[in-house]
């Protein structure tokens, strides 16, 4: 759900760009709808909305200041009705989220509860350290080192260098060419990247680099647009400096994709050998295939991240039910949610291995079934290709009859 925001975000930016460049009001409606759809897909999409609006404001700020007395009446006359319709389109894009919050207020409650200290203990008031963390993650994102879970860390140090170097050239040309329309287009993607990074220092969860899946297309867009801008204005430095800049652009734009392609091949080879690490292991495929063949009753996910892959990989044949509750400590209704399943001897329970546990409910589970003269037996275990245990399936049987009781 985080990854899909990348495509939605670029589509939304394109829709608004078409509107700004003289397109009809339909582009505003599409842009509003895509904004809503992005927020529904992942709430952190608001970072990109903030970044797009902020970048548009910054690149047009001199014009806004110059035309400030005429701008407000024009907006009221021309754009107000359109803004209302775009807002309605936004609500249509995220209507399930709107309904959910009308019923529960869950999103706002989560933001309120995690505003100062996040769910995973991040201090959102530590602006400086959080920003440094995010900037470091941006470098890792650019060099490809975040894909460790494929089995190996492979980096391309050229990518961050090209990113920063291109920005330097764009700024240098922009200083000379300020006022030209092309300057706005050249600076816009860089501002979007920077503002997303700034927005991301506050989180309700944790400072995870996976959040930057939202940002994935934008560094490439920034470098592409920036290089086009610098190439078109390379003679601004005169001769022979202009030729040197042009040659550097061409060399960089050949070497960078070649290096990324090489690293992609190396990552695929690592994945073919490792099968993926930890929660990204292909062990979940093994478990899903096993369940498809052996699950003849309810399937209960006793930890996070197990139900959705099983449902997806079995094509809906196995519909695992999550019962653990998304709190660090078990809630009062855990026992009630488990009662029906415990009473059915065909119920299978999905677990993570001890060193993979996220929400540990094993103690409460034992307290529930032991008074009923029941015990667990391990039906099957699933491993990384390295041999490390990752996942397991248990069943409840009469005490003393377990063929493979957990240790």
mmCIF file of C-alpha atoms in Angstrom:
data_model
loop_
_atom_site.group_PDB
_atom_site.id
_atom_site.type_symbol
_atom_site.label_atom_id
_atom_site.label_comp_id
_atom_site.label_asym_id
_atom_site.label_seq_id
_atom_site.Cartn_x
_atom_site.Cartn_y
_atom_site.Cartn_z
ATOM 1 C CA UNK A 1 0.000 0.000 0.000
ATOM 2 C CA UNK A 2 2.938 2.346 0.432
ATOM 3 C CA UNK A 3 4.359 1.520 -3.004
ATOM 4 C CA UNK A 4 1.147 2.327 -4.890
ATOM 5 C CA UNK A 5 1.341 5.914 -3.598
ATOM 6 C CA UNK A 6 4.331 6.482 -5.914
ATOM 7 C CA UNK A 7 2.236 5.996 -9.051
ATOM 8 C CA UNK A 8 -0.751 7.874 -7.621
ATOM 9 C CA UNK A 9 1.476 10.790 -6.619
ATOM 10 C CA UNK A 10 3.034 11.241 -10.060
ATOM 11 C CA UNK A 11 -0.390 10.939 -11.704
ATOM 12 C CA UNK A 12 -1.784 13.616 -9.371
ATOM 13 C CA UNK A 13 1.162 15.927 -10.067
ATOM 14 C CA UNK A 14 0.619 15.469 -13.808
ATOM 15 C CA UNK A 15 -3.095 16.285 -13.491
ATOM 16 C CA UNK A 16 -2.412 19.507 -11.609
ATOM 17 C CA UNK A 17 0.381 20.432 -14.020
ATOM 18 C CA UNK A 18 -2.038 20.097 -16.934
ATOM 19 C CA UNK A 19 -4.495 22.350 -15.122
ATOM 20 C CA UNK A 20 -1.863 24.990 -14.391
ATOM 21 C CA UNK A 21 -0.786 24.944 -18.024
ATOM 22 C CA UNK A 22 -4.249 25.823 -19.281
ATOM 23 C CA UNK A 23 -6.184 22.581 -19.115
ATOM 24 C CA UNK A 24 -9.862 22.463 -18.194
ATOM 25 C CA UNK A 25 -11.383 22.140 -14.741
ATOM 26 C CA UNK A 26 -11.614 18.377 -15.258
ATOM 27 C CA UNK A 27 -7.900 18.164 -14.483
ATOM 28 C CA UNK A 28 -8.557 19.749 -11.077
ATOM 29 C CA UNK A 29 -11.237 17.161 -10.373
ATOM 30 C CA UNK A 30 -8.868 14.368 -11.376
ATOM 31 C CA UNK A 31 -6.082 15.870 -9.269
ATOM 32 C CA UNK A 32 -8.373 16.156 -6.256
ATOM 33 C CA UNK A 33 -9.611 12.584 -6.683
ATOM 34 C CA UNK A 34 -6.044 11.247 -6.940
ATOM 35 C CA UNK A 35 -5.044 13.173 -3.824
ATOM 36 C CA UNK A 36 -7.907 11.506 -1.972
ATOM 37 C CA UNK A 37 -7.042 8.092 -3.391
ATOM 38 C CA UNK A 38 -3.430 8.522 -2.278
ATOM 39 C CA UNK A 39 -4.466 9.420 1.268
ATOM 40 C CA UNK A 40 -6.763 6.390 1.332
ATOM 41 C CA UNK A 41 -3.911 4.136 0.158
ATOM 42 C CA UNK A 42 -1.539 5.419 2.856
ATOM 43 C CA UNK A 43 -2.129 8.382 5.131
ATOM 44 C CA UNK A 44 1.467 9.582 4.802
ATOM 45 C CA UNK A 45 0.489 10.637 1.263
ATOM 46 C CA UNK A 46 -0.310 13.962 2.947
ATOM 47 C CA UNK A 47 3.475 14.495 2.936
ATOM 48 C CA UNK A 48 3.420 14.592 -0.856
ATOM 49 C CA UNK A 49 0.356 16.849 -0.966
ATOM 50 C CA UNK A 50 2.177 19.240 1.359
ATOM 51 C CA UNK A 51 5.322 19.001 -0.783
ATOM 52 C CA UNK A 52 3.523 19.606 -4.092
ATOM 53 C CA UNK A 53 1.615 22.586 -2.706
ATOM 54 C CA UNK A 54 4.725 23.949 -0.983
ATOM 55 C CA UNK A 55 6.896 23.578 -4.082
ATOM 56 C CA UNK A 56 4.269 25.290 -6.244
ATOM 57 C CA UNK A 57 4.096 28.149 -3.749
ATOM 58 C CA UNK A 58 7.866 28.559 -3.525
ATOM 59 C CA UNK A 59 8.570 28.599 -7.261
ATOM 60 C CA UNK A 60 5.752 31.103 -7.810
ATOM 61 C CA UNK A 61 6.304 33.184 -4.690
ATOM 62 C CA UNK A 62 7.794 36.205 -6.503
ATOM 63 C CA UNK A 63 4.759 36.303 -8.833
ATOM 64 C CA UNK A 64 2.368 35.941 -5.920
ATOM 65 C CA UNK A 65 3.995 38.823 -4.076
ATOM 66 C CA UNK A 66 4.015 41.017 -7.170
ATOM 67 C CA UNK A 67 0.358 40.320 -8.022
ATOM 68 C CA UNK A 68 -0.972 39.979 -4.474
ATOM 69 C CA UNK A 69 -3.616 42.726 -4.771
ATOM 70 C CA UNK A 70 -5.134 41.312 -7.966
ATOM 71 C CA UNK A 71 -4.710 37.649 -7.085
ATOM 72 C CA UNK A 72 -7.306 37.244 -4.315
ATOM 73 C CA UNK A 73 -10.284 38.608 -6.331
ATOM 74 C CA UNK A 74 -9.285 36.440 -9.295
ATOM 75 C CA UNK A 75 -9.129 33.325 -7.109
ATOM 76 C CA UNK A 76 -12.557 34.037 -5.612
ATOM 77 C CA UNK A 77 -14.125 34.622 -8.994
ATOM 78 C CA UNK A 78 -12.558 31.853 -11.049
ATOM 79 C CA UNK A 79 -11.263 29.153 -8.740
ATOM 80 C CA UNK A 80 -13.631 29.021 -5.759
ATOM 81 C CA UNK A 81 -16.326 26.879 -7.441
ATOM 82 C CA UNK A 82 -13.629 24.692 -8.914
ATOM 83 C CA UNK A 83 -11.973 24.328 -5.518
ATOM 84 C CA UNK A 84 -15.269 23.148 -4.010
ATOM 85 C CA UNK A 85 -15.670 20.520 -6.732
ATOM 86 C CA UNK A 86 -12.039 19.418 -6.354
ATOM 87 C CA UNK A 87 -12.599 19.049 -2.605
ATOM 88 C CA UNK A 88 -15.627 16.854 -3.253
ATOM 89 C CA UNK A 89 -13.524 14.805 -5.698
ATOM 90 C CA UNK A 90 -10.885 14.444 -2.962
ATOM 91 C CA UNK A 91 -13.549 13.141 -0.559
ATOM 92 C CA UNK A 92 -14.707 10.691 -3.228
ATOM 93 C CA UNK A 93 -11.144 9.396 -3.588
ATOM 94 C CA UNK A 94 -10.860 8.588 0.103
ATOM 95 C CA UNK A 95 -14.511 7.944 0.970
ATOM 96 C CA UNK A 96 -13.799 4.685 2.864
ATOM 97 C CA UNK A 97 -11.380 6.577 5.097
ATOM 98 C CA UNK A 98 -13.955 9.343 5.581
ATOM 99 C CA UNK A 99 -16.622 6.829 6.577
ATOM 100 C CA UNK A 100 -14.201 5.031 8.894
ATOM 101 C CA UNK A 101 -13.401 8.261 10.715
ATOM 102 C CA UNK A 102 -17.037 9.292 10.935
ATOM 103 C CA UNK A 103 -17.688 5.946 12.633
ATOM 104 C CA UNK A 104 -14.591 5.695 14.832
ATOM 105 C CA UNK A 105 -12.414 8.808 14.597
ATOM 106 C CA UNK A 106 -9.526 6.328 14.390
ATOM 107 C CA UNK A 107 -7.123 8.333 12.226
ATOM 108 C CA UNK A 108 -7.431 11.460 14.345
ATOM 109 C CA UNK A 109 -7.138 9.418 17.550
ATOM 110 C CA UNK A 110 -3.933 7.815 16.243
ATOM 111 C CA UNK A 111 -2.452 11.201 15.330
ATOM 112 C CA UNK A 112 -3.394 12.663 18.707
ATOM 113 C CA UNK A 113 -2.018 9.712 20.686
ATOM 114 C CA UNK A 114 1.254 9.596 18.753
ATOM 115 C CA UNK A 115 1.828 13.303 18.130
ATOM 116 C CA UNK A 116 4.692 13.798 20.600
ATOM 117 C CA UNK A 117 5.966 10.223 20.891
ATOM 118 C CA UNK A 118 5.096 7.755 18.159
ATOM 119 C CA UNK A 119 3.694 4.246 18.423
ATOM 120 C CA UNK A 120 7.238 2.847 18.167
ATOM 121 C CA UNK A 121 8.746 5.397 20.551
ATOM 122 C CA UNK A 122 10.083 8.035 18.128
ATOM 123 C CA UNK A 123 10.374 11.483 19.708
ATOM 124 C CA UNK A 124 8.675 13.729 17.156
ATOM 125 C CA UNK A 125 9.971 16.797 18.987
ATOM 126 C CA UNK A 126 13.580 15.820 18.187
ATOM 127 C CA UNK A 127 13.476 17.700 14.905
ATOM 128 C CA UNK A 128 17.239 17.866 14.292
ATOM 129 C CA UNK A 129 18.094 14.194 14.932
ATOM 130 C CA UNK A 130 15.008 13.030 13.031
ATOM 131 C CA UNK A 131 15.933 15.201 10.051
ATOM 132 C CA UNK A 132 19.481 13.806 10.021
ATOM 133 C CA UNK A 133 18.044 10.291 10.095
ATOM 134 C CA UNK A 134 15.765 11.035 7.156
ATOM 135 C CA UNK A 135 18.579 12.652 5.149
ATOM 136 C CA UNK A 136 20.702 9.564 5.741
ATOM 137 C CA UNK A 137 17.816 7.414 4.546
ATOM 138 C CA UNK A 138 17.501 9.541 1.417
ATOM 139 C CA UNK A 139 21.161 8.810 0.605
ATOM 140 C CA UNK A 140 20.539 5.096 1.214
ATOM 141 C CA UNK A 141 17.463 5.243 -1.005
ATOM 142 C CA UNK A 142 19.498 6.827 -3.797
ATOM 143 C CA UNK A 143 22.365 4.336 -3.608
ATOM 144 C CA UNK A 144 20.073 1.303 -3.343
ATOM 145 C CA UNK A 145 21.414 0.060 -0.006
ATOM 146 C CA UNK A 146 17.922 -0.273 1.480
ATOM 147 C CA UNK A 147 17.283 -3.567 -0.344
ATOM 148 C CA UNK A 148 19.240 -5.644 2.218
ATOM 149 C CA UNK A 149 16.314 -8.051 2.568
ATOM 150 C CA UNK A 150 17.050 -9.453 -0.901
ATOM 151 C CA UNK A 151 20.079 -11.159 0.620
ATOM 152 C CA UNK A 152 22.909 -8.667 0.228
ATOM 153 C CA UNK A 153 23.568 -4.933 0.539
ATOM 154 C CA UNK A 154 24.673 -3.547 -2.844
ATOM 155 C CA UNK A 155 25.241 0.186 -3.220
ATOM 156 C CA UNK A 156 25.841 2.588 -6.087
ATOM 157 C CA UNK A 157 27.706 5.580 -4.604
ATOM 158 C CA UNK A 158 27.534 7.333 -7.977
ATOM 159 C CA UNK A 159 23.772 7.891 -7.641
ATOM 160 C CA UNK A 160 23.876 10.281 -4.631
ATOM 161 C CA UNK A 161 26.824 12.097 -6.233
ATOM 162 C CA UNK A 162 24.873 12.624 -9.474
ATOM 163 C CA UNK A 163 21.819 13.728 -7.497
ATOM 164 C CA UNK A 164 23.723 16.347 -5.506
ATOM 165 C CA UNK A 165 25.899 17.410 -8.456
ATOM 166 C CA UNK A 166 22.916 17.956 -10.734
ATOM 167 C CA UNK A 167 21.205 20.033 -8.050
ATOM 168 C CA UNK A 168 24.321 22.188 -7.783
ATOM 169 C CA UNK A 169 24.348 22.789 -11.539
ATOM 170 C CA UNK A 170 20.614 23.578 -11.580
ATOM 171 C CA UNK A 171 21.014 26.140 -8.796
ATOM 172 C CA UNK A 172 24.012 27.712 -10.532
ATOM 173 C CA UNK A 173 22.096 28.103 -13.795
ATOM 174 C CA UNK A 174 18.933 29.246 -11.977
ATOM 175 C CA UNK A 175 20.859 32.085 -10.336
ATOM 176 C CA UNK A 176 21.846 33.319 -13.800
ATOM 177 C CA UNK A 177 18.490 32.618 -15.439
ATOM 178 C CA UNK A 178 16.079 33.676 -12.684
ATOM 179 C CA UNK A 179 12.776 34.825 -14.039
ATOM 180 C CA UNK A 180 12.789 32.366 -16.942
ATOM 181 C CA UNK A 181 9.787 29.980 -16.924
ATOM 182 C CA UNK A 182 12.096 26.947 -17.296
ATOM 183 C CA UNK A 183 13.664 27.739 -13.919
ATOM 184 C CA UNK A 184 10.400 26.907 -12.140
ATOM 185 C CA UNK A 185 10.109 23.534 -13.850
ATOM 186 C CA UNK A 186 13.759 22.743 -13.138
ATOM 187 C CA UNK A 187 13.548 23.529 -9.420
ATOM 188 C CA UNK A 188 10.104 22.044 -8.776
ATOM 189 C CA UNK A 189 11.024 18.312 -8.404
ATOM 190 C CA UNK A 190 13.951 19.133 -6.127
ATOM 191 C CA UNK A 191 11.688 21.152 -3.861
ATOM 192 C CA UNK A 192 9.199 18.261 -3.771
ATOM 193 C CA UNK A 193 11.943 15.876 -2.631
ATOM 194 C CA UNK A 194 13.184 18.299 0.004
ATOM 195 C CA UNK A 195 9.743 19.090 1.385
ATOM 196 C CA UNK A 196 8.778 15.397 1.622
ATOM 197 C CA UNK A 197 11.950 14.807 3.647
ATOM 198 C CA UNK A 198 11.070 17.715 5.930
ATOM 199 C CA UNK A 199 7.482 16.511 6.354
ATOM 200 C CA UNK A 200 8.654 12.983 7.160
ATOM 201 C CA UNK A 201 10.498 13.920 10.362
ATOM 202 C CA UNK A 202 7.176 13.573 12.207
ATOM 203 C CA UNK A 203 5.580 10.127 12.260
ATOM 204 C CA UNK A 204 2.907 8.188 14.115
ATOM 205 C CA UNK A 205 4.907 4.965 13.626
ATOM 206 C CA UNK A 206 8.682 5.025 13.113
ATOM 207 C CA UNK A 207 11.348 6.581 10.915
ATOM 208 C CA UNK A 208 11.294 3.755 8.382
ATOM 209 C CA UNK A 209 13.005 4.117 5.036
ATOM 210 C CA UNK A 210 10.089 2.179 3.503
ATOM 211 C CA UNK A 211 8.031 5.354 3.881
ATOM 212 C CA UNK A 212 10.115 6.818 1.065
ATOM 213 C CA UNK A 213 8.476 4.445 -1.415
ATOM 214 C CA UNK A 214 6.196 7.470 -1.785
ATOM 215 C CA UNK A 215 9.209 9.415 -3.050
ATOM 216 C CA UNK A 216 10.703 6.826 -5.406
ATOM 217 C CA UNK A 217 10.008 8.476 -8.810
ATOM 218 C CA UNK A 218 10.938 11.974 -7.724
ATOM 219 C CA UNK A 219 14.763 11.797 -7.532
ATOM 220 C CA UNK A 220 14.792 10.374 -11.072
ATOM 221 C CA UNK A 221 12.409 13.118 -12.222
ATOM 222 C CA UNK A 222 14.554 15.749 -10.533
ATOM 223 C CA UNK A 223 17.760 14.529 -12.190
ATOM 224 C CA UNK A 224 16.075 14.195 -15.595
ATOM 225 C CA UNK A 225 14.446 17.634 -15.537
ATOM 226 C CA UNK A 226 17.560 19.170 -14.013
ATOM 227 C CA UNK A 227 19.852 17.727 -16.670
ATOM 228 C CA UNK A 228 17.543 18.901 -19.436
ATOM 229 C CA UNK A 229 17.582 22.405 -17.952
ATOM 230 C CA UNK A 230 21.364 22.469 -17.556
ATOM 231 C CA UNK A 231 21.889 21.060 -21.065
ATOM 232 C CA UNK A 232 19.644 23.724 -22.604
ATOM 233 C CA UNK A 233 21.599 26.430 -20.775
ATOM 234 C CA UNK A 234 25.109 24.963 -20.880
ATOM 235 C CA UNK A 235 26.414 27.900 -22.918
ATOM 236 C CA UNK A 236 25.653 30.201 -19.997
ATOM 237 C CA UNK A 237 29.164 29.384 -18.733
ATOM 238 C CA UNK A 238 30.741 30.296 -22.053
ATOM 239 C CA UNK A 239 33.315 28.242 -23.927
ATOM 240 C CA UNK A 240 34.944 25.839 -23.185
ATOM 241 C CA UNK A 241 33.207 25.454 -19.811
ATOM 242 C CA UNK A 242 29.863 24.854 -21.504
ATOM 243 C CA UNK A 243 31.294 21.941 -23.465
ATOM 244 C CA UNK A 244 32.795 20.429 -20.322
ATOM 245 C CA UNK A 245 29.428 20.652 -18.535
ATOM 246 C CA UNK A 246 27.635 19.114 -21.514
ATOM 247 C CA UNK A 247 30.148 16.269 -21.737
ATOM 248 C CA UNK A 248 29.844 15.619 -17.994
ATOM 249 C CA UNK A 249 26.062 15.373 -18.301
ATOM 250 C CA UNK A 250 26.286 12.886 -21.143
ATOM 251 C CA UNK A 251 28.870 10.722 -19.391
ATOM 252 C CA UNK A 252 26.935 10.772 -16.119
ATOM 253 C CA UNK A 253 23.654 9.865 -17.793
ATOM 254 C CA UNK A 254 25.296 6.859 -19.446
ATOM 255 C CA UNK A 255 27.267 5.578 -16.460
ATOM 256 C CA UNK A 256 24.497 6.019 -13.853
ATOM 257 C CA UNK A 257 21.844 3.787 -15.511
ATOM 258 C CA UNK A 258 24.548 1.245 -16.418
ATOM 259 C CA UNK A 259 25.705 1.056 -12.788
ATOM 260 C CA UNK A 260 22.119 0.772 -11.528
ATOM 261 C CA UNK A 261 21.402 -1.981 -14.057
ATOM 262 C CA UNK A 262 24.478 -3.899 -12.909
ATOM 263 C CA UNK A 263 23.419 -3.596 -9.272
ATOM 264 C CA UNK A 264 19.883 -4.714 -10.148
ATOM 265 C CA UNK A 265 21.301 -7.877 -11.721
ATOM 266 C CA UNK A 266 23.445 -8.454 -8.626
ATOM 267 C CA UNK A 267 20.422 -8.002 -6.353
ATOM 268 C CA UNK A 268 18.410 -10.516 -8.399
ATOM 269 C CA UNK A 269 21.235 -13.031 -8.089
ATOM 270 C CA UNK A 270 21.358 -12.473 -4.327
ATOM 271 C CA UNK A 271 17.596 -12.973 -4.089
ATOM 272 C CA UNK A 272 17.749 -16.151 -6.151
ATOM 273 C CA UNK A 273 20.193 -17.537 -3.606
ATOM 274 C CA UNK A 274 18.672 -16.224 -0.358
ATOM 275 C CA UNK A 275 14.965 -16.386 -1.189
ATOM 276 C CA UNK A 276 14.639 -13.155 0.805
ATOM 277 C CA UNK A 277 15.461 -12.525 4.449
ATOM 278 C CA UNK A 278 13.338 -12.346 7.584
ATOM 279 C CA UNK A 279 9.780 -11.124 6.920
ATOM 280 C CA UNK A 280 10.636 -10.913 3.207
ATOM 281 C CA UNK A 281 11.554 -14.593 2.953
ATOM 282 C CA UNK A 282 9.836 -16.914 0.498
ATOM 283 C CA UNK A 283 8.992 -19.049 3.537
ATOM 284 C CA UNK A 284 5.592 -17.337 3.429
ATOM 285 C CA UNK A 285 5.020 -18.992 0.041
ATOM 286 C CA UNK A 286 5.785 -22.370 1.603
ATOM 287 C CA UNK A 287 3.374 -21.682 4.435
ATOM 288 C CA UNK A 288 0.640 -20.499 2.068
ATOM 289 C CA UNK A 289 1.009 -23.585 -0.127
ATOM 290 C CA UNK A 290 0.895 -25.831 2.917
ATOM 291 C CA UNK A 291 -2.234 -24.122 4.240
ATOM 292 C CA UNK A 292 -3.943 -24.369 0.860
ATOM 293 C CA UNK A 293 -3.470 -28.153 1.056
ATOM 294 C CA UNK A 294 -4.075 -28.757 4.779
ATOM 295 C CA UNK A 295 -6.408 -26.057 6.148
ATOM 296 C CA UNK A 296 -9.866 -27.625 6.578
ATOM 297 C CA UNK A 297 -11.141 -25.242 9.223
ATOM 298 C CA UNK A 298 -10.533 -21.710 10.527
ATOM 299 C CA UNK A 299 -7.054 -20.185 10.225
ATOM 300 C CA UNK A 300 -6.027 -17.646 12.870
ATOM 301 C CA UNK A 301 -3.082 -15.235 12.562
ATOM 302 C CA UNK A 302 -1.538 -14.769 16.009
ATOM 303 C CA UNK A 303 0.870 -12.037 14.895
ATOM 304 C CA UNK A 304 1.098 -9.154 12.442
ATOM 305 C CA UNK A 305 1.967 -9.559 8.760
ATOM 306 C CA UNK A 306 0.762 -13.149 8.323
ATOM 307 C CA UNK A 307 -2.896 -12.923 7.322
ATOM 308 C CA UNK A 308 -2.623 -10.681 4.261
ATOM 309 C CA UNK A 309 0.152 -12.649 2.483
ATOM 310 C CA UNK A 310 -1.676 -15.930 3.066
ATOM 311 C CA UNK A 311 -4.975 -14.597 1.713
ATOM 312 C CA UNK A 312 -3.192 -13.105 -1.296
ATOM 313 C CA UNK A 313 -0.945 -16.049 -2.115
ATOM 314 C CA UNK A 314 -3.771 -18.585 -1.832
ATOM 315 C CA UNK A 315 -6.060 -16.472 -4.008
ATOM 316 C CA UNK A 316 -8.531 -16.131 -1.136
ATOM 317 C CA UNK A 317 -8.774 -19.878 -0.600
ATOM 318 C CA UNK A 318 -7.422 -19.451 2.938
ATOM 319 C CA UNK A 319 -8.878 -16.442 4.749
ATOM 320 C CA UNK A 320 -6.775 -16.026 7.869
ATOM 321 C CA UNK A 321 -8.333 -14.027 10.699
ATOM 322 C CA UNK A 322 -6.219 -11.616 12.768
ATOM 323 C CA UNK A 323 -7.039 -11.771 16.489
ATOM 324 C CA UNK A 324 -3.937 -10.370 18.215
ATOM 325 C CA UNK A 325 -4.970 -6.676 18.309
ATOM 326 C CA UNK A 326 -2.635 -3.861 17.303
ATOM 327 C CA UNK A 327 -1.454 -2.938 20.789
ATOM 328 C CA UNK A 328 1.798 -3.847 22.446
ATOM 329 C CA UNK A 329 -0.096 -5.300 25.390
ATOM 330 C CA UNK A 330 -3.089 -7.626 24.789
ATOM 331 C CA UNK A 331 -6.470 -5.908 25.030
ATOM 332 C CA UNK A 332 -9.331 -7.110 27.198
ATOM 333 C CA UNK A 333 -11.208 -8.645 24.248
ATOM 334 C CA UNK A 334 -8.396 -10.976 23.092
ATOM 335 C CA UNK A 335 -9.800 -13.947 24.995
ATOM 336 C CA UNK A 336 -13.284 -13.285 23.647
ATOM 337 C CA UNK A 337 -11.977 -13.200 20.051
ATOM 338 C CA UNK A 338 -10.187 -16.521 20.572
ATOM 339 C CA UNK A 339 -13.000 -18.431 22.305
ATOM 340 C CA UNK A 340 -14.807 -19.564 19.169
ATOM 341 C CA UNK A 341 -11.603 -20.745 17.519
ATOM 342 C CA UNK A 342 -10.303 -22.623 20.575
ATOM 343 C CA UNK A 343 -13.535 -24.604 20.662
ATOM 344 C CA UNK A 344 -12.926 -25.869 17.120
ATOM 345 C CA UNK A 345 -10.260 -28.641 16.946
ATOM 346 C CA UNK A 346 -9.688 -27.945 13.217
ATOM 347 C CA UNK A 347 -8.464 -24.387 13.837
ATOM 348 C CA UNK A 348 -4.886 -23.702 12.747
ATOM 349 C CA UNK A 349 -2.831 -20.935 14.410
ATOM 350 C CA UNK A 350 -0.121 -19.017 12.544
ATOM 351 C CA UNK A 351 2.937 -17.815 14.473
ATOM 352 C CA UNK A 352 6.261 -16.125 13.959
ATOM 353 C CA UNK A 353 9.439 -17.778 15.280
ATOM 354 C CA UNK A 354 10.566 -16.465 18.713
ATOM 355 C CA UNK A 355 13.168 -14.041 17.322
ATOM 356 C CA UNK A 356 10.670 -12.731 14.723
ATOM 357 C CA UNK A 357 7.737 -12.010 17.068
ATOM 358 C CA UNK A 358 6.114 -8.587 16.849
ATOM 359 C CA UNK A 359 2.989 -8.916 19.019
ATOM 360 C CA UNK A 360 3.540 -11.768 21.489
ATOM 361 C CA UNK A 361 0.239 -13.388 22.481
ATOM 362 C CA UNK A 362 1.577 -16.855 23.366
ATOM 363 C CA UNK A 363 1.228 -16.377 27.142
ATOM 364 C CA UNK A 364 -2.405 -15.292 26.965
ATOM 365 C CA UNK A 365 -3.136 -18.106 24.513
ATOM 366 C CA UNK A 366 -1.706 -20.718 26.899
ATOM 367 C CA UNK A 367 -3.697 -19.252 29.792
ATOM 368 C CA UNK A 368 -6.842 -19.706 27.729
ATOM 369 C CA UNK A 369 -6.446 -23.301 26.515
ATOM 370 C CA UNK A 370 -4.642 -24.980 29.427
ATOM 371 C CA UNK A 371 -7.671 -24.934 31.778
ATOM 372 C CA UNK A 372 -9.540 -26.735 28.980
ATOM 373 C CA UNK A 373 -7.075 -29.663 29.165
ATOM 374 C CA UNK A 374 -5.607 -28.780 25.772
ATOM 375 C CA UNK A 375 -2.065 -28.350 24.466
ATOM 376 C CA UNK A 376 -0.415 -27.208 21.247
ATOM 377 C CA UNK A 377 1.204 -29.370 18.630
ATOM 378 C CA UNK A 378 3.310 -27.961 15.808
ATOM 379 C CA UNK A 379 1.753 -29.012 12.526
ATOM 380 C CA UNK A 380 4.481 -27.513 10.331
ATOM 381 C CA UNK A 381 7.416 -25.075 10.491
ATOM 382 C CA UNK A 382 8.851 -22.944 7.696
ATOM 383 C CA UNK A 383 12.401 -21.712 7.257
ATOM 384 C CA UNK A 384 14.634 -19.259 5.458
ATOM 385 C CA UNK A 385 16.820 -20.949 2.870
ATOM 386 C CA UNK A 386 19.646 -20.441 5.370
ATOM 387 C CA UNK A 387 17.819 -22.841 7.700
ATOM 388 C CA UNK A 388 16.688 -20.220 10.212
ATOM 389 C CA UNK A 389 13.116 -20.882 11.443
ATOM 390 C CA UNK A 390 10.656 -18.092 10.616
ATOM 391 C CA UNK A 391 7.032 -19.265 10.698
ATOM 392 C CA UNK A 392 4.983 -22.021 12.258
ATOM 393 C CA UNK A 393 1.500 -23.518 12.296
ATOM 394 C CA UNK A 394 0.040 -25.073 15.449
ATOM 395 C CA UNK A 395 -3.166 -26.864 16.384
ATOM 396 C CA UNK A 396 -4.796 -27.516 19.767
ATOM 397 C CA UNK A 397 -5.167 -31.160 20.830
ATOM 398 C CA UNK A 398 -6.050 -32.984 24.042
ATOM 399 C CA UNK A 399 -3.361 -32.784 26.694
ATOM 400 C CA UNK A 400 -0.814 -35.563 26.365
ATOM 401 C CA UNK A 401 -1.504 -36.255 22.675
ATOM 402 C CA UNK A 402 0.695 -33.587 21.040
ATOM 403 C CA UNK A 403 3.030 -35.212 18.508
ATOM 404 C CA UNK A 404 5.315 -32.157 18.306
ATOM 405 C CA UNK A 405 4.747 -29.776 21.239
ATOM 406 C CA UNK A 406 6.466 -26.339 21.140
ATOM 407 C CA UNK A 407 9.580 -26.050 23.259
#
